[in-house]
């Protein structure tokens, strides 16, 4: 038996986000620009360039960024 999902209030900032929106964030002392790939409850998955992925030391060009840690361009 499955329980129904409980709806949670979403902040205005999170509600205004959309796929392919450009954002920027700082990781490992480097400012990185990317586009929102998927919106999650507490964070977004961001598509970044391969060069930025190498620069900040992540394995792929997708990375997770908390809503509080990015700004909209």
Tab-separated table of N, CA and C in Angstrom:
chain	number	residue	atom	x	y	z
A	1	UNK	N	0.840	-1.175	0.000
A	1	UNK	CA	0.000	0.000	0.000
A	1	UNK	C	0.888	1.242	0.000
A	2	UNK	N	0.610	2.145	-0.881
A	2	UNK	CA	1.392	3.367	-0.985
A	2	UNK	C	0.680	4.510	-0.273
A	3	UNK	N	1.446	5.328	0.381
A	3	UNK	CA	0.890	6.500	1.033
A	3	UNK	C	0.932	7.670	0.061
A	4	UNK	N	-0.091	8.510	0.070
A	4	UNK	CA	-0.074	9.666	-0.840
A	4	UNK	C	1.031	10.631	-0.453
A	5	UNK	N	1.609	11.256	-1.446
A	5	UNK	CA	2.686	12.209	-1.200
A	5	UNK	C	2.121	13.479	-0.586
A	6	UNK	N	2.781	13.948	0.444
A	6	UNK	CA	2.353	15.158	1.125
A	6	UNK	C	2.916	16.376	0.385
A	7	UNK	N	2.051	17.275	-0.008
A	7	UNK	CA	2.481	18.486	-0.700
A	7	UNK	C	3.177	19.423	0.277
A	8	UNK	N	4.310	19.961	-0.131
A	8	UNK	CA	5.053	20.891	0.710
A	8	UNK	C	5.023	22.272	0.078
A	9	UNK	N	5.061	23.285	0.925
A	9	UNK	CA	5.130	24.654	0.421
A	9	UNK	C	6.488	24.878	-0.222
A	10	UNK	N	6.480	25.558	-1.347
A	10	UNK	CA	7.711	25.855	-2.077
A	10	UNK	C	7.913	27.360	-2.033
A	11	UNK	N	9.156	27.781	-1.792
A	11	UNK	CA	9.434	29.222	-1.744
A	11	UNK	C	9.208	29.849	-3.115
A	12	UNK	N	8.981	31.149	-3.121
A	12	UNK	CA	8.782	31.865	-4.379
A	12	UNK	C	10.003	31.742	-5.280
A	13	UNK	N	11.197	31.756	-4.671
A	13	UNK	CA	12.434	31.641	-5.448
A	13	UNK	C	12.480	30.311	-6.192
A	14	UNK	N	12.186	29.212	-5.497
A	14	UNK	CA	12.222	27.881	-6.115
A	14	UNK	C	11.102	27.745	-7.143
A	15	UNK	N	9.924	28.257	-6.834
A	15	UNK	CA	8.790	28.158	-7.753
A	15	UNK	C	9.050	28.898	-9.060
A	16	UNK	N	9.884	29.923	-9.031
A	16	UNK	CA	10.169	30.716	-10.228
A	16	UNK	C	11.215	30.069	-11.133
A	17	UNK	N	11.886	29.021	-10.686
A	17	UNK	CA	12.924	28.359	-11.486
A	17	UNK	C	12.309	27.525	-12.593
A	18	UNK	N	13.047	27.394	-13.698
A	18	UNK	CA	12.596	26.555	-14.794
A	18	UNK	C	13.782	25.910	-15.503
A	19	UNK	N	13.510	24.833	-16.212
A	19	UNK	CA	14.540	24.083	-16.932
A	19	UNK	C	15.198	24.998	-17.965
A	20	UNK	N	16.493	24.833	-18.173
A	20	UNK	CA	17.326	25.602	-19.118
A	20	UNK	C	17.574	27.048	-18.680
A	21	UNK	N	17.206	27.397	-17.455
A	21	UNK	CA	17.505	28.728	-16.931
A	21	UNK	C	18.994	28.788	-16.585
A	22	UNK	N	19.641	29.896	-16.902
A	22	UNK	CA	21.062	30.054	-16.628
A	22	UNK	C	21.280	30.512	-15.194
A	23	UNK	N	22.208	29.832	-14.505
A	23	UNK	CA	22.549	30.170	-13.126
A	23	UNK	C	24.066	30.195	-12.986
A	24	UNK	N	24.535	30.726	-11.864
A	24	UNK	CA	25.962	30.684	-11.559
A	24	UNK	C	26.129	30.333	-10.083
A	25	UNK	N	27.248	29.690	-9.778
A	25	UNK	CA	27.552	29.287	-8.412
A	25	UNK	C	29.059	29.216	-8.261
A	26	UNK	N	29.522	29.183	-7.022
A	26	UNK	CA	30.957	29.100	-6.742
A	26	UNK	C	31.248	27.734	-6.132
A	27	UNK	N	32.240	27.061	-6.695
A	27	UNK	CA	32.678	25.780	-6.146
A	27	UNK	C	34.191	25.729	-6.261
A	28	UNK	N	34.847	25.352	-5.182
A	28	UNK	CA	36.319	25.268	-5.132
A	28	UNK	C	36.972	26.563	-5.599
A	29	UNK	N	36.433	27.691	-5.152
A	29	UNK	CA	36.954	29.035	-5.471
A	29	UNK	C	36.852	29.408	-6.943
A	30	UNK	N	36.017	28.742	-7.701
A	30	UNK	CA	35.804	29.062	-9.117
A	30	UNK	C	34.328	29.370	-9.341
A	31	UNK	N	34.061	30.465	-10.056
A	31	UNK	CA	32.683	30.764	-10.415
A	31	UNK	C	32.327	29.950	-11.647
A	32	UNK	N	31.215	29.247	-11.579
A	32	UNK	CA	30.796	28.350	-12.651
A	32	UNK	C	29.423	28.786	-13.143
A	33	UNK	N	29.241	28.811	-14.456
A	33	UNK	CA	27.951	29.099	-15.069
A	33	UNK	C	27.405	27.814	-15.662
A	34	UNK	N	26.102	27.650	-15.582
A	34	UNK	CA	25.479	26.466	-16.144
A	34	UNK	C	23.992	26.686	-16.339
A	35	UNK	N	23.306	25.635	-16.798
A	35	UNK	CA	21.867	25.703	-16.995
A	35	UNK	C	21.190	24.630	-16.159
A	36	UNK	N	20.006	24.955	-15.666
A	36	UNK	CA	19.259	24.001	-14.845
A	36	UNK	C	18.802	22.839	-15.722
A	37	UNK	N	19.148	21.637	-15.301
A	37	UNK	CA	18.797	20.402	-16.003
A	37	UNK	C	17.557	19.769	-15.367
A	38	UNK	N	17.482	19.817	-14.023
A	38	UNK	CA	16.345	19.256	-13.300
A	38	UNK	C	16.195	19.989	-11.971
A	39	UNK	N	14.957	20.235	-11.576
A	39	UNK	CA	14.666	20.935	-10.329
A	39	UNK	C	14.212	19.909	-9.299
A	40	UNK	N	14.906	19.892	-8.160
A	40	UNK	CA	14.572	18.999	-7.060
A	40	UNK	C	14.025	19.815	-5.893
A	41	UNK	N	13.636	19.143	-4.835
A	41	UNK	CA	13.026	19.829	-3.695
A	41	UNK	C	13.985	20.811	-3.023
A	42	UNK	N	15.229	20.392	-2.793
A	42	UNK	CA	16.198	21.229	-2.080
A	42	UNK	C	17.357	21.700	-2.934
A	43	UNK	N	17.386	21.303	-4.184
A	43	UNK	CA	18.528	21.629	-5.042
A	43	UNK	C	18.135	21.526	-6.509
A	44	UNK	N	19.093	21.840	-7.362
A	44	UNK	CA	18.925	21.665	-8.805
A	44	UNK	C	20.099	20.855	-9.338
A	45	UNK	N	19.851	20.140	-10.406
A	45	UNK	CA	20.933	19.491	-11.132
A	45	UNK	C	21.275	20.441	-12.268
A	46	UNK	N	22.560	20.773	-12.381
A	46	UNK	CA	23.015	21.790	-13.316
A	46	UNK	C	23.934	21.170	-14.349
A	47	UNK	N	23.716	21.544	-15.613
A	47	UNK	CA	24.596	21.107	-16.693
A	47	UNK	C	25.646	22.196	-16.892
A	48	UNK	N	26.918	21.794	-16.771
A	48	UNK	CA	28.030	22.727	-16.928
A	48	UNK	C	28.918	22.254	-18.069
A	49	UNK	N	29.846	23.092	-18.481
A	49	UNK	CA	30.758	22.717	-19.560
A	49	UNK	C	31.770	21.681	-19.067
A	50	UNK	N	32.327	20.923	-20.000
A	50	UNK	CA	33.356	19.940	-19.654
A	50	UNK	C	34.572	20.636	-19.034
A	51	UNK	N	34.905	21.840	-19.518
A	51	UNK	CA	36.035	22.588	-18.980
A	51	UNK	C	35.802	22.963	-17.522
A	52	UNK	N	34.579	23.438	-17.222
A	52	UNK	CA	34.256	23.775	-15.833
A	52	UNK	C	34.246	22.527	-14.960
A	53	UNK	N	33.773	21.400	-15.494
A	53	UNK	CA	33.764	20.151	-14.729
A	53	UNK	C	35.193	19.762	-14.350
A	54	UNK	N	36.121	19.864	-15.281
A	54	UNK	CA	37.525	19.569	-14.994
A	54	UNK	C	38.091	20.557	-13.983
A	55	UNK	N	37.737	21.828	-14.136
A	55	UNK	CA	38.249	22.888	-13.273
A	55	UNK	C	37.851	22.686	-11.812
A	56	UNK	N	36.603	22.265	-11.577
A	56	UNK	CA	36.149	22.100	-10.197
A	56	UNK	C	36.292	20.653	-9.710
A	57	UNK	N	36.744	19.767	-10.579
A	57	UNK	CA	37.056	18.404	-10.162
A	57	UNK	C	35.867	17.473	-10.004
A	58	UNK	N	34.885	17.593	-10.885
A	58	UNK	CA	33.751	16.659	-10.855
A	58	UNK	C	33.853	15.701	-12.034
A	59	UNK	N	33.242	14.530	-11.891
A	59	UNK	CA	33.404	13.461	-12.870
A	59	UNK	C	32.606	13.659	-14.150
A	60	UNK	N	31.523	14.427	-14.100
A	60	UNK	CA	30.717	14.621	-15.310
A	60	UNK	C	30.315	16.085	-15.423
A	61	UNK	N	29.589	16.394	-16.489
A	61	UNK	CA	29.167	17.782	-16.682
A	61	UNK	C	27.820	18.074	-16.012
A	62	UNK	N	27.346	17.154	-15.157
A	62	UNK	CA	26.153	17.396	-14.346
A	62	UNK	C	26.571	17.441	-12.881
A	63	UNK	N	26.082	18.426	-12.160
A	63	UNK	CA	26.405	18.544	-10.740
A	63	UNK	C	25.192	19.064	-9.980
A	64	UNK	N	25.146	18.801	-8.700
A	64	UNK	CA	24.027	19.208	-7.850
A	64	UNK	C	24.409	20.480	-7.088
A	65	UNK	N	23.493	21.435	-7.074
A	65	UNK	CA	23.717	22.687	-6.356
A	65	UNK	C	22.473	22.994	-5.530
A	66	UNK	N	22.661	23.244	-4.240
A	66	UNK	CA	21.545	23.593	-3.360
A	66	UNK	C	20.942	24.938	-3.792
A	67	UNK	N	19.637	25.094	-3.578
A	67	UNK	CA	18.981	26.336	-3.964
A	67	UNK	C	19.630	27.558	-3.335
A	68	UNK	N	20.134	27.428	-2.122
A	68	UNK	CA	20.727	28.578	-1.424
A	68	UNK	C	22.114	28.922	-1.944
A	69	UNK	N	22.694	28.081	-2.818
A	69	UNK	CA	24.083	28.284	-3.248
A	69	UNK	C	24.259	28.753	-4.684
A	70	UNK	N	23.205	29.219	-5.321
A	70	UNK	CA	23.357	29.721	-6.689
A	70	UNK	C	22.565	31.008	-6.864
A	71	UNK	N	22.909	31.720	-7.926
A	71	UNK	CA	22.152	32.915	-8.278
A	71	UNK	C	21.747	32.819	-9.741
A	72	UNK	N	20.654	33.468	-10.073
A	72	UNK	CA	20.127	33.438	-11.430
A	72	UNK	C	20.806	34.526	-12.243
A	73	UNK	N	21.242	34.174	-13.434
A	73	UNK	CA	21.925	35.149	-14.307
A	73	UNK	C	20.933	36.010	-15.039
